Amino acid sequence: MKYLKFKKVVIFKVIKVSYLIFFAKYSFLRKLSLMVKRIIILISKKERKRIQII
């Protein structure tokens, strides 16, 4: 009986940890993609200014 309870706790902890890792990766990827989008927007604005100057 004790063993089963222990097993359940371990499984729960493993699921929790894997979920946290997944969430961290997901949020990191979202931040990264937002940064990339901002950089692209900045570059495109600079390019437009350059084109206007020409």
Short mmCIF file of C-alpha atoms in Angstrom, two decimals:
data_model
loop_
_atom_site.label_atom_id
_atom_site.label_comp_id
_atom_site.label_asym_id
_atom_site.label_seq_id
_atom_site.Cartn_x
_atom_site.Cartn_y
_atom_site.Cartn_z
CA MET A 1 0.00 0.00 0.00
CA LYS A 2 2.77 2.44 0.94
CA TYR A 3 4.64 1.53 -2.25
CA LEU A 4 1.63 2.40 -4.44
CA LYS A 5 1.24 5.78 -2.73
CA PHE A 6 4.95 6.48 -3.20
CA LYS A 7 4.71 5.50 -6.87
CA LYS A 8 1.78 7.89 -7.39
CA VAL A 9 3.72 10.75 -5.78
CA VAL A 10 6.76 10.06 -7.97
CA ILE A 11 4.63 9.94 -11.13
CA PHE A 12 2.91 13.19 -10.13
CA LYS A 13 6.26 14.89 -9.50
CA VAL A 14 7.66 13.70 -12.83
CA ILE A 15 4.58 15.02 -14.66
CA LYS A 16 4.83 18.34 -12.80
CA VAL A 17 8.54 18.74 -13.60
CA SER A 18 8.09 17.84 -17.27
CA TYR A 19 5.15 20.27 -17.50
CA LEU A 20 7.23 23.05 -15.93
CA ILE A 21 10.12 22.38 -18.34
CA PHE A 22 7.69 22.41 -21.28
CA PHE A 23 6.11 25.66 -20.07
CA ALA A 24 9.52 27.30 -19.59
CA LYS A 25 10.63 26.28 -23.10
CA TYR A 26 7.33 27.49 -24.58
CA SER A 27 7.51 30.92 -22.88
CA PHE A 28 11.20 31.25 -23.85
CA LEU A 29 10.37 30.46 -27.49
CA ARG A 30 7.52 33.00 -27.44
CA LYS A 31 9.83 35.72 -26.06
CA LEU A 32 12.46 34.81 -28.64
CA SER A 33 9.97 35.01 -31.52
CA LEU A 34 8.69 38.39 -30.25
CA MET A 35 12.26 39.71 -30.12
CA VAL A 36 12.93 38.46 -33.65
CA LYS A 37 9.73 40.14 -34.88
CA ARG A 38 10.74 43.44 -33.26
CA ILE A 39 14.21 43.25 -34.82
CA ILE A 40 12.68 42.54 -38.25
CA ILE A 41 10.29 45.50 -37.83
CA LEU A 42 13.19 47.78 -36.84
CA ILE A 43 15.28 46.63 -39.82
CA SER A 44 12.37 47.12 -42.22
CA LYS A 45 11.78 50.66 -40.84
CA LYS A 46 15.48 51.48 -41.35
CA GLU A 47 15.31 50.07 -44.87
CA ARG A 48 12.25 52.21 -45.64
CA LYS A 49 14.07 55.32 -44.38
CA ARG A 50 17.06 54.41 -46.56
CA ILE A 51 14.78 53.95 -49.58
CA GLN A 52 13.13 57.35 -48.89
CA ILE A 53 16.56 59.01 -48.70
CA ILE A 54 17.53 57.46 -52.07
#
